[in-house]
Coordinates of C-alpha atoms in Angstrom, one line a residue:
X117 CA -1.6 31.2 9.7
X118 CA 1.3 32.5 11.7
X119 CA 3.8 31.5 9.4
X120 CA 2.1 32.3 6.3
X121 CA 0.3 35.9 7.4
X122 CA 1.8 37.1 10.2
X123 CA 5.6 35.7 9.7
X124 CA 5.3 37.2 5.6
X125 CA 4.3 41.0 6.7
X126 CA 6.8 40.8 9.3
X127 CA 9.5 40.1 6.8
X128 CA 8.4 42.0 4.2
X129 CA 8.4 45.4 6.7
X130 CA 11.9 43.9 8.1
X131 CA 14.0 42.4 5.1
X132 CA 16.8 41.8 6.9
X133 CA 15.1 40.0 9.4
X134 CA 16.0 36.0 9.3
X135 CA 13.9 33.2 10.6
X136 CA 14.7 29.9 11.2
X137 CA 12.6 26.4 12.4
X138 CA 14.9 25.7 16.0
X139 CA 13.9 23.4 18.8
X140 CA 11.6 20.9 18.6
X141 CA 10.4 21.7 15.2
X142 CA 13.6 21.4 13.7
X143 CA 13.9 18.1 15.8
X144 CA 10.4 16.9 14.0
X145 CA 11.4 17.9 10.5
X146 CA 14.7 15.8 10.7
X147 CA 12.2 12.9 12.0
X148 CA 10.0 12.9 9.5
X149 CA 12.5 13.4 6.9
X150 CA 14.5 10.4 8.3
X151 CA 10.6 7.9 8.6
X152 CA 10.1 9.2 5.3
X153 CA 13.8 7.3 4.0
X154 CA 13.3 4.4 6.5
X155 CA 9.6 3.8 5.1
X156 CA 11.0 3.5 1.0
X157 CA 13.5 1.1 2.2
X158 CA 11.3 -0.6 3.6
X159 CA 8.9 -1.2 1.2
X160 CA 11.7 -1.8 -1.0
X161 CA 12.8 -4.8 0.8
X162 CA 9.1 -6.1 1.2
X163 CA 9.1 -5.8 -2.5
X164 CA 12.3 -7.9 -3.1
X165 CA 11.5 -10.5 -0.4
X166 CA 7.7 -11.0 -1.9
X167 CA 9.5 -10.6 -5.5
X168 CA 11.3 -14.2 -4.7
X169 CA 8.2 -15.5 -2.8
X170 CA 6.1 -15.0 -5.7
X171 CA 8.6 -15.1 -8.5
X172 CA 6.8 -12.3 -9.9
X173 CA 7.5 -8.0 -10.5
X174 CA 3.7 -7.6 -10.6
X175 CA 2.0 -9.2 -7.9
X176 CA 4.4 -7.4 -5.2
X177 CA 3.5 -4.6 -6.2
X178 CA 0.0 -5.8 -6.5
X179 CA 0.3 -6.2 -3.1
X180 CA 1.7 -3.2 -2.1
X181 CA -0.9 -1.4 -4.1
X182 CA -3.2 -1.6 -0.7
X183 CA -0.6 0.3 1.7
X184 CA -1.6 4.1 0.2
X185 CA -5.3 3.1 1.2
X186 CA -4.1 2.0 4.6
X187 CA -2.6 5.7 4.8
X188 CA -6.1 7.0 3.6
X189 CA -8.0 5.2 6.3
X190 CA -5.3 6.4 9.0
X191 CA -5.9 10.4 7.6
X192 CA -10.1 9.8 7.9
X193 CA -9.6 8.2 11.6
X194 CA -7.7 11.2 12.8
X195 CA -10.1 13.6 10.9
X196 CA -13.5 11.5 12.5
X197 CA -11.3 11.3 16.3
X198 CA -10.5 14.9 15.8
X199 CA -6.7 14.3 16.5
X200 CA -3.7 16.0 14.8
X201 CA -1.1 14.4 13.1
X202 CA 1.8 13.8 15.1
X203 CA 5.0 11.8 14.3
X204 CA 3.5 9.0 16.6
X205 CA 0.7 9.1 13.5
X206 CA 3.2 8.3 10.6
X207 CA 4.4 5.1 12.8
X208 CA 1.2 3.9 13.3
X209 CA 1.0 3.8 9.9
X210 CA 4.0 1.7 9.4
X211 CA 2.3 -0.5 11.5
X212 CA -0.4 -0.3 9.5
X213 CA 1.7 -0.9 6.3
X214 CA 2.8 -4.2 8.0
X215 CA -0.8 -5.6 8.4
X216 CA -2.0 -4.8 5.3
X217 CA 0.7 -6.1 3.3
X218 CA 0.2 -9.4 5.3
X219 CA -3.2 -9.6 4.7
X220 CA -2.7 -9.2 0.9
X221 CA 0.2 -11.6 1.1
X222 CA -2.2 -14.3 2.5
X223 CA -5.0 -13.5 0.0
X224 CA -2.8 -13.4 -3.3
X225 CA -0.9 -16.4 -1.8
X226 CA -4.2 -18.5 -1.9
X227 CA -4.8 -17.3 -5.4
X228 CA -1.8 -18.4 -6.9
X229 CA -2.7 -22.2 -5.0
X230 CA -5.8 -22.1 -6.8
X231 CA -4.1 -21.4 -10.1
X232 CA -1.7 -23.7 -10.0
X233 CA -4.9 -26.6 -9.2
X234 CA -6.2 -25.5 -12.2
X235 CA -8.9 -23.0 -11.6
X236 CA -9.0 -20.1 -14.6
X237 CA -8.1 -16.6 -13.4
X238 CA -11.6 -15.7 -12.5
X239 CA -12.6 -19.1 -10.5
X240 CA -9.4 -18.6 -8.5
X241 CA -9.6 -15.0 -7.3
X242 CA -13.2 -15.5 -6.3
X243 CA -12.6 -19.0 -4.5
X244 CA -9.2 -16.7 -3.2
X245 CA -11.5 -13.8 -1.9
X246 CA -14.3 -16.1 -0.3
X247 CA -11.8 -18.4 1.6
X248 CA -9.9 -15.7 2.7
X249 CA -12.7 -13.0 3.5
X250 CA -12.9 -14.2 7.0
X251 CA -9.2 -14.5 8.0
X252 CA -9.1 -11.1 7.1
X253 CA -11.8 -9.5 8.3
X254 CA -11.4 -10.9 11.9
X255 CA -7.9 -9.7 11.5
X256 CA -8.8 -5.8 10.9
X257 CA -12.0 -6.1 13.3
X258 CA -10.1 -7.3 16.0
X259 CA -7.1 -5.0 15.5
X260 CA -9.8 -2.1 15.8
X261 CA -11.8 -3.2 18.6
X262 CA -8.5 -4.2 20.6
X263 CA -6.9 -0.7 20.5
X264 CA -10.5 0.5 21.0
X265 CA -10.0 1.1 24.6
X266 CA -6.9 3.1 24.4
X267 CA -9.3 5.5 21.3
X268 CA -11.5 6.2 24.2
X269 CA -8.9 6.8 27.4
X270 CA -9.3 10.4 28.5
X271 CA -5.7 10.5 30.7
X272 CA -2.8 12.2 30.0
X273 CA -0.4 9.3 30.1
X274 CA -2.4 7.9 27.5
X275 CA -2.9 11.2 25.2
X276 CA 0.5 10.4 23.0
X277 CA -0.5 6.9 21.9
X278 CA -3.9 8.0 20.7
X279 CA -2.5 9.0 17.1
X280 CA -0.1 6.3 16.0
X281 CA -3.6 3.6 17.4
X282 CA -5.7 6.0 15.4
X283 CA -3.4 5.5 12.6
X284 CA -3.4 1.6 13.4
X285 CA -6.9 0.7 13.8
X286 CA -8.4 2.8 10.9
X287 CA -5.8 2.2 8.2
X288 CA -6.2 -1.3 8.9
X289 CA -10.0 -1.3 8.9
X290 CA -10.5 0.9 5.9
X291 CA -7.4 -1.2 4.1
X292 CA -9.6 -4.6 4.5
X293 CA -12.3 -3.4 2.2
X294 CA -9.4 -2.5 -0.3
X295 CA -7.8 -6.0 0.5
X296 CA -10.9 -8.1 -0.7
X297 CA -13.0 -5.8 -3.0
X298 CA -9.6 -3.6 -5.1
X299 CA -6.6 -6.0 -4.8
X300 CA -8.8 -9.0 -6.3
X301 CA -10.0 -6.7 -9.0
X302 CA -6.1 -5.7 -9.9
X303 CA -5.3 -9.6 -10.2
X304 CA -7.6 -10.5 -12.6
X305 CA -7.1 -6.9 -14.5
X306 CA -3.7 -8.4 -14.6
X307 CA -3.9 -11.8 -15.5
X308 CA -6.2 -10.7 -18.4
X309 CA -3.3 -8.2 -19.7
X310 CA -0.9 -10.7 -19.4
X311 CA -3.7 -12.9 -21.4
X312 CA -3.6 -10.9 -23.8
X313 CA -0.3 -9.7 -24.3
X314 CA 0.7 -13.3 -24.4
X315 CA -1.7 -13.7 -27.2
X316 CA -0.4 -11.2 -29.1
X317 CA 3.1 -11.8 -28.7
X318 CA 2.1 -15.6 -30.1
X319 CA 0.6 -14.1 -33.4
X320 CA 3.3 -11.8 -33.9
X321 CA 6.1 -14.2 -33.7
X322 CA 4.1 -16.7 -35.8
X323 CA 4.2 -13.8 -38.1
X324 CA 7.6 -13.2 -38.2
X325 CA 8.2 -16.8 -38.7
X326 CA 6.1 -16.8 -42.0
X327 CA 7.5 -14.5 -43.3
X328 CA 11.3 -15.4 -42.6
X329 CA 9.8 -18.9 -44.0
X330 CA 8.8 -16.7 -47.2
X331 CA 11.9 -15.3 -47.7
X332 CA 14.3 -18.5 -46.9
X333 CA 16.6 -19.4 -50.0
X334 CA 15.3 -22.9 -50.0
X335 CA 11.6 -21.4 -51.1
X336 CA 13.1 -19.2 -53.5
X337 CA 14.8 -21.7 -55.6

């Protein structure tokens, strides 16, 4: 309100007035701007390493599809806490971008066993989601109930973490519901594209082969 009311008539009664973000706001700007860099490159070297791992483009991103909803549960914990943002929020959720990318990893991982047993597309990311439901679900309900105490500290010394555990324990709660419900979902959406794409790619180049079998010299004369 300052910046946008107060700052604006200011400037506009004083044009040759100049104002400038110094101090520790400049300080946080060139933070954020920096977490901001370091957070792309590392999700592009998740990507690459899962990429090998999987031998797949799709499924890393697949994975990585869960990490925004990870953000989204970290933004509702600090609304429901009633806790500003902070730069200790953003790397909580890099933390929280670690856990859920490892639970995904696991999940998708157990899929791709069952496919390669056998199972059809469906069978396997069902079989996928039940084995792995409880792995995961400990792992997001322990997380939370762990930095539970530090949620509920009232001292001072303990004010600064509160954010980046907010971040923490609700991305990574509200990300396991995305994990086993969303993720599994995308797989078979994708598997059925691929399906299908396959399918059509078959028919087209038995097409073309007809036809160039049509045309041959051989069938002419």
């Amino acid at each position: 309100q300052l910046q946008t009311e107060e700052i604006a008539a200011l400037l506009d009664q004083y044009p040759d007035v100049v104002i400038a973000l110094k101090g520790e706001q400049q300080e946080n700007d060139e933070f954020f701007q920096e977490l901001v860099l370091f957070l792309l490159l590392s999700m592009m070297g998740i990507f690459a390493v899962m990429a090998i791992m999987f031998r797949s483009y799709w499924q890393p991103l697949l994975v990585l599809t869960a990490v925004p909803f990870g953000f989204m549960g970290a933004i509702y914990g600090h609304i429901i806490i009633g806790v500003n943002i902070s730069m200790f929020s953003v790397l909580g959720m890099m933390a929280c971008a670690g856990v859920v990318v490892n639970d995904n990893v696991v999940l998708i991982d157990r899929i791709n066993q069952l496919r390669r047993l056998g199972f059809s597309p469906r069978r396997a990311v069902v079989n996928g989601a039940v084995q792995r439901f409880r792995p995961i679900v400990l792992t997001s309900v322990t997380t939370f109930f762990g930095l539970t105490p530090i949620l509920l500290e009232s001292s001072v010394q303990a004010q600064f973490l509160i954010p980046m555990v907010t971040s923490l324990s609700f991305g990574v709660l509200f990300a396991s519901v995305v994990t086993l419900v969303f993720v599994p979902a995308l797989y078979l959406a994708g598997e059925n594209a691929s399906y299908h794409f396959s399918k059509r790619q078959a028919r087209l180049d038995a097409a073309v082969a007809d036809a160039a079998a049509l045309n041959s010299p051989e069938l002419n004369s």
